[in-house]
C-alpha positions as protocol buffer text, in pm:
chain_id: "A"
residue {
  index: 1
  type: MET
  ca { x: -4526 y: 3805 z: -5209 }
}
residue {
  index: 2
  type: ASN
  ca { x: -4320 y: 3584 z: -5470 }
}
residue {
  index: 3
  type: SER
  ca { x: -4405 y: 3513 z: -5850 }
}
residue {
  index: 4
  type: PRO
  ca { x: -4227 y: 3247 z: -6065 }
}
residue {
  index: 5
  type: ILE
  ca { x: -4024 y: 3446 z: -6325 }
}
residue {
  index: 6
  type: ASN
  ca { x: -3748 y: 3322 z: -6449 }
}
residue {
  index: 7
  type: SER
  ca { x: -3424 y: 3554 z: -6562 }
}
residue {
  index: 8
  type: GLU
  ca { x: -3129 y: 3403 z: -6793 }
}
residue {
  index: 9
  type: ASN
  ca { x: -2970 y: 3770 z: -6779 }
}
residue {
  index: 10
  type: GLU
  ca { x: -2727 y: 3862 z: -6520 }
}
residue {
  index: 11
  type: ILE
  ca { x: -2929 y: 3760 z: -6254 }
}
residue {
  index: 12
  type: SER
  ca { x: -2861 y: 3434 z: -6372 }
}
residue {
  index: 13
  type: ALA
  ca { x: -2508 y: 3502 z: -6455 }
}
residue {
  index: 14
  type: VAL
  ca { x: -2383 y: 3662 z: -6129 }
}
residue {
  index: 15
  type: PHE
  ca { x: -2576 y: 3431 z: -5916 }
}
residue {
  index: 16
  type: GLY
  ca { x: -2561 y: 3141 z: -6048 }
}
residue {
  index: 17
  type: ARG
  ca { x: -2164 y: 3151 z: -5966 }
}
residue {
  index: 18
  type: LEU
  ca { x: -2203 y: 3267 z: -5629 }
}
residue {
  index: 19
  type: SER
  ca { x: -2046 y: 3001 z: -5423 }
}
residue {
  index: 20
  type: TYR
  ca { x: -2211 y: 3040 z: -5045 }
}
residue {
  index: 21
  type: THR
  ca { x: -2506 y: 2832 z: -5071 }
}
residue {
  index: 22
  type: ARG
  ca { x: -2775 y: 2627 z: -4881 }
}
residue {
  index: 23
  type: ARG
  ca { x: -2906 y: 2259 z: -4912 }
}
residue {
  index: 24
  type: PHE
  ca { x: -3289 y: 2221 z: -4814 }
}
residue {
  index: 25
  type: SER
  ca { x: -3444 y: 1834 z: -4803 }
}
residue {
  index: 26
  type: LYS
  ca { x: -3773 y: 1832 z: -4926 }
}
residue {
  index: 27
  type: GLY
  ca { x: -4044 y: 1928 z: -4680 }
}
residue {
  index: 28
  type: SER
  ca { x: -3807 y: 2258 z: -4505 }
}
residue {
  index: 29
  type: ILE
  ca { x: -3927 y: 2527 z: -4465 }
}
residue {
  index: 30
  type: ILE
  ca { x: -3702 y: 2805 z: -4609 }
}
residue {
  index: 31
  type: TYR
  ca { x: -3813 y: 3108 z: -4461 }
}
residue {
  index: 32
  type: TYR
  ca { x: -4149 y: 3198 z: -4278 }
}
residue {
  index: 33
  type: GLN
  ca { x: -4395 y: 3466 z: -4277 }
}
residue {
  index: 34
  type: GLY
  ca { x: -4372 y: 3691 z: -4014 }
}
residue {
  index: 35
  type: ASP
  ca { x: -4002 y: 3699 z: -4056 }
}
residue {
  index: 36
  type: ARG
  ca { x: -3762 y: 3946 z: -4057 }
}
residue {
  index: 37
  type: ALA
  ca { x: -3576 y: 3923 z: -4396 }
}
residue {
  index: 38
  type: GLU
  ca { x: -3185 y: 3934 z: -4394 }
}
residue {
  index: 39
  type: SER
  ca { x: -3117 y: 3760 z: -4715 }
}
residue {
  index: 40
  type: PHE
  ca { x: -3283 y: 3656 z: -5028 }
}
residue {
  index: 41
  type: TYR
  ca { x: -3223 y: 3377 z: -5228 }
}
residue {
  index: 42
  type: TYR
  ca { x: -3131 y: 3224 z: -5598 }
}
residue {
  index: 43
  type: LEU
  ca { x: -3281 y: 2884 z: -5631 }
}
residue {
  index: 44
  type: LYS
  ca { x: -3031 y: 2705 z: -5844 }
}
residue {
  index: 45
  type: THR
  ca { x: -3150 y: 2356 z: -5830 }
}
residue {
  index: 46
  type: GLY
  ca { x: -3526 y: 2190 z: -5753 }
}
residue {
  index: 47
  type: LYS
  ca { x: -3865 y: 2330 z: -5694 }
}
residue {
  index: 48
  type: VAL
  ca { x: -4008 y: 2569 z: -5430 }
}
residue {
  index: 49
  type: ARG
  ca { x: -4360 y: 2600 z: -5262 }
}
residue {
  index: 50
  type: VAL
  ca { x: -4432 y: 2971 z: -5154 }
}
residue {
  index: 51
  type: TYR
  ca { x: -4772 y: 3060 z: -4992 }
}
residue {
  index: 52
  type: MET
  ca { x: -4956 y: 3280 z: -4751 }
}
residue {
  index: 53
  type: THR
  ca { x: -5151 y: 3133 z: -4435 }
}
residue {
  index: 54
  type: SER
  ca { x: -5447 y: 3273 z: -4295 }
}
residue {
  index: 55
  type: PRO
  ca { x: -5523 y: 3396 z: -3947 }
}
residue {
  index: 56
  type: ASP
  ca { x: -5724 y: 3047 z: -3942 }
}
residue {
  index: 57
  type: GLY
  ca { x: -5435 y: 2807 z: -4054 }
}
residue {
  index: 58
  type: VAL
  ca { x: -5543 y: 2803 z: -4371 }
}
residue {
  index: 59
  type: GLU
  ca { x: -5283 y: 2823 z: -4632 }
}
residue {
  index: 60
  type: HIS
  ca { x: -5305 y: 2906 z: -5019 }
}
residue {
  index: 61
  type: THR
  ca { x: -5021 y: 2907 z: -5218 }
}
residue {
  index: 62
  type: LEU
  ca { x: -4928 y: 3188 z: -5468 }
}
residue {
  index: 63
  type: SER
  ca { x: -4703 y: 3047 z: -5668 }
}
residue {
  index: 64
  type: SER
  ca { x: -4393 y: 2769 z: -5697 }
}
residue {
  index: 65
  type: ALA
  ca { x: -4057 y: 2873 z: -5859 }
}
residue {
  index: 66
  type: GLY
  ca { x: -3788 y: 2678 z: -5979 }
}
residue {
  index: 67
  type: ARG
  ca { x: -3435 y: 2686 z: -6078 }
}
residue {
  index: 68
  type: GLY
  ca { x: -3354 y: 3064 z: -6136 }
}
residue {
  index: 69
  type: GLU
  ca { x: -3578 y: 3252 z: -5984 }
}
residue {
  index: 70
  type: ILE
  ca { x: -3544 y: 3460 z: -5712 }
}
residue {
  index: 71
  type: LEU
  ca { x: -3688 y: 3443 z: -5318 }
}
residue {
  index: 72
  type: GLY
  ca { x: -3798 y: 3645 z: -5067 }
}
residue {
  index: 73
  type: GLU
  ca { x: -3680 y: 3939 z: -5219 }
}
residue {
  index: 74
  type: ALA
  ca { x: -3982 y: 4163 z: -5162 }
}
residue {
  index: 75
  type: ALA
  ca { x: -3920 y: 4176 z: -4772 }
}
residue {
  index: 76
  type: PHE
  ca { x: -3515 y: 4212 z: -4788 }
}
residue {
  index: 77
  type: PHE
  ca { x: -3609 y: 4563 z: -5014 }
}
residue {
  index: 78
  type: ASP
  ca { x: -3863 y: 4679 z: -4844 }
}
residue {
  index: 79
  type: ARG
  ca { x: -3740 y: 4570 z: -4470 }
}
residue {
  index: 80
  type: MET
  ca { x: -4068 y: 4471 z: -4319 }
}
residue {
  index: 81
  type: PRO
  ca { x: -4190 y: 4116 z: -4213 }
}
residue {
  index: 82
  type: ARG
  ca { x: -4233 y: 3850 z: -4484 }
}
residue {
  index: 83
  type: ILE
  ca { x: -4582 y: 3811 z: -4637 }
}
residue {
  index: 84
  type: SER
  ca { x: -4568 y: 3494 z: -4762 }
}
residue {
  index: 85
  type: SER
  ca { x: -4375 y: 3100 z: -4642 }
}
residue {
  index: 86
  type: ALA
  ca { x: -4112 y: 2867 z: -4885 }
}
residue {
  index: 87
  type: LYS
  ca { x: -4136 y: 2504 z: -4840 }
}
residue {
  index: 88
  type: ALA
  ca { x: -3918 y: 2303 z: -5052 }
}
residue {
  index: 89
  type: LEU
  ca { x: -4087 y: 2063 z: -5267 }
}
residue {
  index: 90
  type: THR
  ca { x: -3792 y: 1912 z: -5347 }
}
residue {
  index: 91
  type: ASN
  ca { x: -3435 y: 1889 z: -5261 }
}
residue {
  index: 92
  type: ILE
  ca { x: -3262 y: 2212 z: -5310 }
}
residue {
  index: 93
  type: GLU
  ca { x: -2982 y: 2408 z: -5317 }
}
residue {
  index: 94
  type: VAL
  ca { x: -3033 y: 2821 z: -5290 }
}
residue {
  index: 95
  type: ALA
  ca { x: -2770 y: 3078 z: -5337 }
}
residue {
  index: 96
  type: VAL
  ca { x: -2826 y: 3312 z: -5035 }
}
residue {
  index: 97
  type: ILE
  ca { x: -2744 y: 3719 z: -5077 }
}
residue {
  index: 98
  type: ASN
  ca { x: -2750 y: 3935 z: -4795 }
}
residue {
  index: 99
  type: GLU
  ca { x: -2683 y: 4302 z: -4829 }
}
residue {
  index: 100
  type: GLU
  ca { x: -2344 y: 4347 z: -4788 }
}
residue {
  index: 101
  type: THR
  ca { x: -2313 y: 4044 z: -5057 }
}
residue {
  index: 102
  type: LEU
  ca { x: -2554 y: 4249 z: -5305 }
}
residue {
  index: 103
  type: LEU
  ca { x: -2337 y: 4558 z: -5257 }
}
residue {
  index: 104
  type: ASN
  ca { x: -1984 y: 4397 z: -5316 }
}
residue {
  index: 105
  type: LEU
  ca { x: -2206 y: 4233 z: -5656 }
}
residue {
  index: 106
  type: THR
  ca { x: -2382 y: 4546 z: -5773 }
}
residue {
  index: 107
  type: ARG
  ca { x: -2046 y: 4749 z: -5741 }
}
residue {
  index: 108
  type: ASN
  ca { x: -1859 y: 4483 z: -5968 }
}
residue {
  index: 109
  type: HIS
  ca { x: -2155 y: 4391 z: -6170 }
}
residue {
  index: 110
  type: PRO
  ca { x: -2401 y: 4769 z: -6242 }
}
residue {
  index: 111
  type: ARG
  ca { x: -2638 y: 4599 z: -6467 }
}
residue {
  index: 112
  type: LEU
  ca { x: -2721 y: 4361 z: -6195 }
}
residue {
  index: 113
  type: ALA
  ca { x: -2882 y: 4693 z: -6008 }
}
residue {
  index: 114
  type: LEU
  ca { x: -3121 y: 4738 z: -6350 }
}
residue {
  index: 115
  type: GLU
  ca { x: -3191 y: 4385 z: -6366 }
}
residue {
  index: 116
  type: LEU
  ca { x: -3332 y: 4348 z: -6010 }
}
residue {
  index: 117
  type: LEU
  ca { x: -3523 y: 4635 z: -6106 }
}
residue {
  index: 118
  type: GLY
  ca { x: -3694 y: 4507 z: -6381 }
}
residue {
  index: 119
  type: LEU
  ca { x: -3791 y: 4185 z: -6181 }
}
residue {
  index: 120
  type: GLN
  ca { x: -3978 y: 4376 z: -5954 }
}
residue {
  index: 121
  type: ALA
  ca { x: -4132 y: 4599 z: -6219 }
}
residue {
  index: 122
  type: ALA
  ca { x: -4211 y: 4221 z: -6361 }
}
residue {
  index: 123
  type: ARG
  ca { x: -4337 y: 4110 z: -6024 }
}
residue {
  index: 124
  type: VAL
  ca { x: -4594 y: 4428 z: -6029 }
}
residue {
  index: 125
  type: ARG
  ca { x: -4768 y: 4374 z: -6353 }
}
residue {
  index: 126
  type: GLN
  ca { x: -4790 y: 3989 z: -6211 }
}
residue {
  index: 127
  type: LEU
  ca { x: -5014 y: 4119 z: -5940 }
}
residue {
  index: 128
  type: SER
  ca { x: -5178 y: 4376 z: -6184 }
}
residue {
  index: 129
  type: ASN
  ca { x: -5224 y: 4102 z: -6430 }
}
residue {
  index: 130
  type: LYS
  ca { x: -5357 y: 3867 z: -6185 }
}
residue {
  index: 131
  type: LEU
  ca { x: -5581 y: 4099 z: -6015 }
}
residue {
  index: 132
  type: ASP
  ca { x: -5758 y: 4207 z: -6398 }
}
residue {
  index: 133
  type: ALA
  ca { x: -5860 y: 3818 z: -6408 }
}
residue {
  index: 134
  type: MET
  ca { x: -5943 y: 3767 z: -6045 }
}
residue {
  index: 135
  type: THR
  ca { x: -6168 y: 4059 z: -6151 }
}
residue {
  index: 136
  type: PHE
  ca { x: -6275 y: 3952 z: -6511 }
}
residue {
  index: 137
  type: MET
  ca { x: -6164 y: 3655 z: -6636 }
}
residue {
  index: 138
  type: LYS
  ca { x: -6427 y: 3341 z: -6582 }
}
residue {
  index: 139
  type: ALA
  ca { x: -6314 y: 3096 z: -6406 }
}
residue {
  index: 140
  type: ASP
  ca { x: -6206 y: 2879 z: -6657 }
}
residue {
  index: 141
  type: GLN
  ca { x: -6007 y: 3131 z: -6791 }
}
residue {
  index: 142
  type: ARG
  ca { x: -5795 y: 3207 z: -6520 }
}
residue {
  index: 143
  type: ILE
  ca { x: -5758 y: 2795 z: -6430 }
}
residue {
  index: 144
  type: SER
  ca { x: -5629 y: 2808 z: -6833 }
}
residue {
  index: 145
  type: ASP
  ca { x: -5384 y: 3080 z: -6698 }
}
residue {
  index: 146
  type: VAL
  ca { x: -5273 y: 2909 z: -6379 }
}
residue {
  index: 147
  type: LEU
  ca { x: -5212 y: 2584 z: -6581 }
}
residue {
  index: 148
  type: LEU
  ca { x: -4995 y: 2731 z: -6810 }
}
residue {
  index: 149
  type: GLN
  ca { x: -4800 y: 2971 z: -6635 }
}
residue {
  index: 150
  type: ASN
  ca { x: -4719 y: 2617 z: -6378 }
}
residue {
  index: 151
  type: ALA
  ca { x: -4621 y: 2429 z: -6694 }
}
residue {
  index: 152
  type: ASP
  ca { x: -4244 y: 2307 z: -6658 }
}
residue {
  index: 153
  type: GLU
  ca { x: -4066 y: 2195 z: -7038 }
}
residue {
  index: 154
  type: HIS
  ca { x: -4272 y: 1856 z: -7052 }
}
residue {
  index: 155
  type: SER
  ca { x: -4627 y: 2073 z: -7021 }
}
residue {
  index: 156
  type: GLU
  ca { x: -4654 y: 1869 z: -6678 }
}
residue {
  index: 157
  type: VAL
  ca { x: -4810 y: 2083 z: -6378 }
}
residue {
  index: 158
  type: LYS
  ca { x: -4744 y: 1976 z: -6005 }
}
residue {
  index: 159
  type: LEU
  ca { x: -5045 y: 2170 z: -5866 }
}
residue {
  index: 160
  type: THR
  ca { x: -5350 y: 2001 z: -5651 }
}
residue {
  index: 161
  type: HIS
  ca { x: -5680 y: 2096 z: -5718 }
}
residue {
  index: 162
  type: GLU
  ca { x: -5642 y: 2320 z: -5317 }
}
residue {
  index: 163
  type: ASP
  ca { x: -5355 y: 2522 z: -5502 }
}
residue {
  index: 164
  type: ILE
  ca { x: -5531 y: 2578 z: -5782 }
}
residue {
  index: 165
  type: ALA
  ca { x: -5814 y: 2671 z: -5647 }
}
residue {
  index: 166
  type: ALA
  ca { x: -5580 y: 2931 z: -5410 }
}
residue {
  index: 167
  type: GLN
  ca { x: -5448 y: 3102 z: -5695 }
}
residue {
  index: 168
  type: THR
  ca { x: -5760 y: 3178 z: -5903 }
}
residue {
  index: 169
  type: GLY
  ca { x: -5978 y: 3251 z: -5619 }
}
residue {
  index: 170
  type: VAL
  ca { x: -6213 y: 2951 z: -5687 }
}
residue {
  index: 171
  type: THR
  ca { x: -6373 y: 2671 z: -5528 }
}
residue {
  index: 172
  type: ARG
  ca { x: -6233 y: 2358 z: -5493 }
}
residue {
  index: 173
  type: VAL
  ca { x: -6516 y: 2204 z: -5656 }
}
residue {
  index: 174
  type: THR
  ca { x: -6505 y: 2418 z: -5932 }
}
residue {
  index: 175
  type: VAL
  ca { x: -6185 y: 2407 z: -6015 }
}
residue {
  index: 176
  type: SER
  ca { x: -6241 y: 1958 z: -6048 }
}
residue {
  index: 177
  type: LYS
  ca { x: -6516 y: 2090 z: -6251 }
}
residue {
  index: 178
  type: ILE
  ca { x: -6320 y: 2293 z: -6527 }
}
residue {
  index: 179
  type: LEU
  ca { x: -6039 y: 2010 z: -6502 }
}
residue {
  index: 180
  type: LYS
  ca { x: -6289 y: 1722 z: -6623 }
}
residue {
  index: 181
  type: GLY
  ca { x: -6400 y: 1959 z: -6947 }
}
residue {
  index: 182
  type: PHE
  ca { x: -6080 y: 2046 z: -7024 }
}
residue {
  index: 183
  type: ARG
  ca { x: -5959 y: 1648 z: -7009 }
}
residue {
  index: 184
  type: ASP
  ca { x: -6305 y: 1561 z: -7189 }
}
residue {
  index: 185
  type: ASN
  ca { x: -6185 y: 1788 z: -7474 }
}
residue {
  index: 186
  type: GLY
  ca { x: -5852 y: 1663 z: -7506 }
}
residue {
  index: 187
  type: LEU
  ca { x: -5668 y: 1956 z: -7385 }
}
residue {
  index: 188
  type: LEU
  ca { x: -5511 y: 1768 z: -7078 }
}
residue {
  index: 189
  type: ARG
  ca { x: -5445 y: 1478 z: -6901 }
}
residue {
  index: 190
  type: THR
  ca { x: -5450 y: 1381 z: -6546 }
}
residue {
  index: 191
  type: GLU
  ca { x: -5228 y: 1176 z: -6358 }
}
residue {
  index: 192
  type: TYR
  ca { x: -5098 y: 1109 z: -6017 }
}
residue {
  index: 193
  type: GLY
  ca { x: -4991 y: 1367 z: -5903 }
}
residue {
  index: 194
  type: ARG
  ca { x: -4988 y: 1580 z: -6186 }
}
residue {
  index: 195
  type: ILE
  ca { x: -5136 y: 1745 z: -6449 }
}
residue {
  index: 196
  type: ARG
  ca { x: -5018 y: 1707 z: -6871 }
}
residue {
  index: 197
  type: ILE
  ca { x: -5127 y: 1975 z: -7124 }
}
residue {
  index: 198
  type: LEU
  ca { x: -5234 y: 1798 z: -7419 }
}
residue {
  index: 199
  type: ASP
  ca { x: -5284 y: 2085 z: -7641 }
}
residue {
  index: 200
  type: PRO
  ca { x: -5129 y: 2404 z: -7512 }
}
residue {
  index: 201
  type: ASP
  ca { x: -5292 y: 2651 z: -7787 }
}
residue {
  index: 202
  type: ARG
  ca { x: -5616 y: 2565 z: -7758 }
}
residue {
  index: 203
  type: LEU
  ca { x: -5607 y: 2562 z: -7370 }
}
residue {
  index: 204
  type: LYS
  ca { x: -5507 y: 2938 z: -7376 }
}
residue {
  index: 205
  type: ASN
  ca { x: -5807 y: 2984 z: -7571 }
}
residue {
  index: 206
  type: GLN
  ca { x: -6048 y: 2912 z: -7349 }
}
C-alpha cells in the first residue's frame, strides 16, 4: 500500500537528480496489482492514484501521490507481489530506481538508507493511525481527516465521493450527506471535480 508521504530531505535531493526517467500520459498504469516489483518510482511531476481491486473487480482508492513522493517501494523491498495498482491522474514523469541503482546511490549517499527506513516507519505509523480512525473515529472525523490529508497547497482536494468512501470505510451516501453538512456550515465548497476547503482549522476540529 502507498500513502502520500512527502520527503524534502535526502530522498528528494538524491532521487530528484536521477536522469533515468519514464513518462506516462494521463490514464496510464504505472504498475499493476499482483506484479513482481523490479523497481520503485520517485514522482518528479504530476499526480498518481493508488488503488486496490477486489476479486469482483471493484476498485478501492488507497491514496493519491504528488511530486516528491515514492511509489511501489513496499513490494520492491519485501519481494512480494504488489498489493495495489498505480494510475497516472495527469501526465507524469517518474525516476525509476532498481536494485543496482539503489545500491550505487546508498554507497555514495549513506544517509539515504536511513531516510528510506524512516519513510517506511512513517508508512507503518500512518497505516496504524488509519486503522485507529476506522475503528474509533466518527464518520465525519474520518472524512475531514481524508480531506485535509489530500488537500494541495491551494486547499483543493481532487477526490470523488467514491474515493473518499473507499478511504474512510463509509458508504458513498454517507460521504455525500456529511460533505453537504460541511458545505452548509461554510467549511468547504464543492466545485466540478474538486472540493475546496474554506476553513481548515474548523474542519480539523469536526
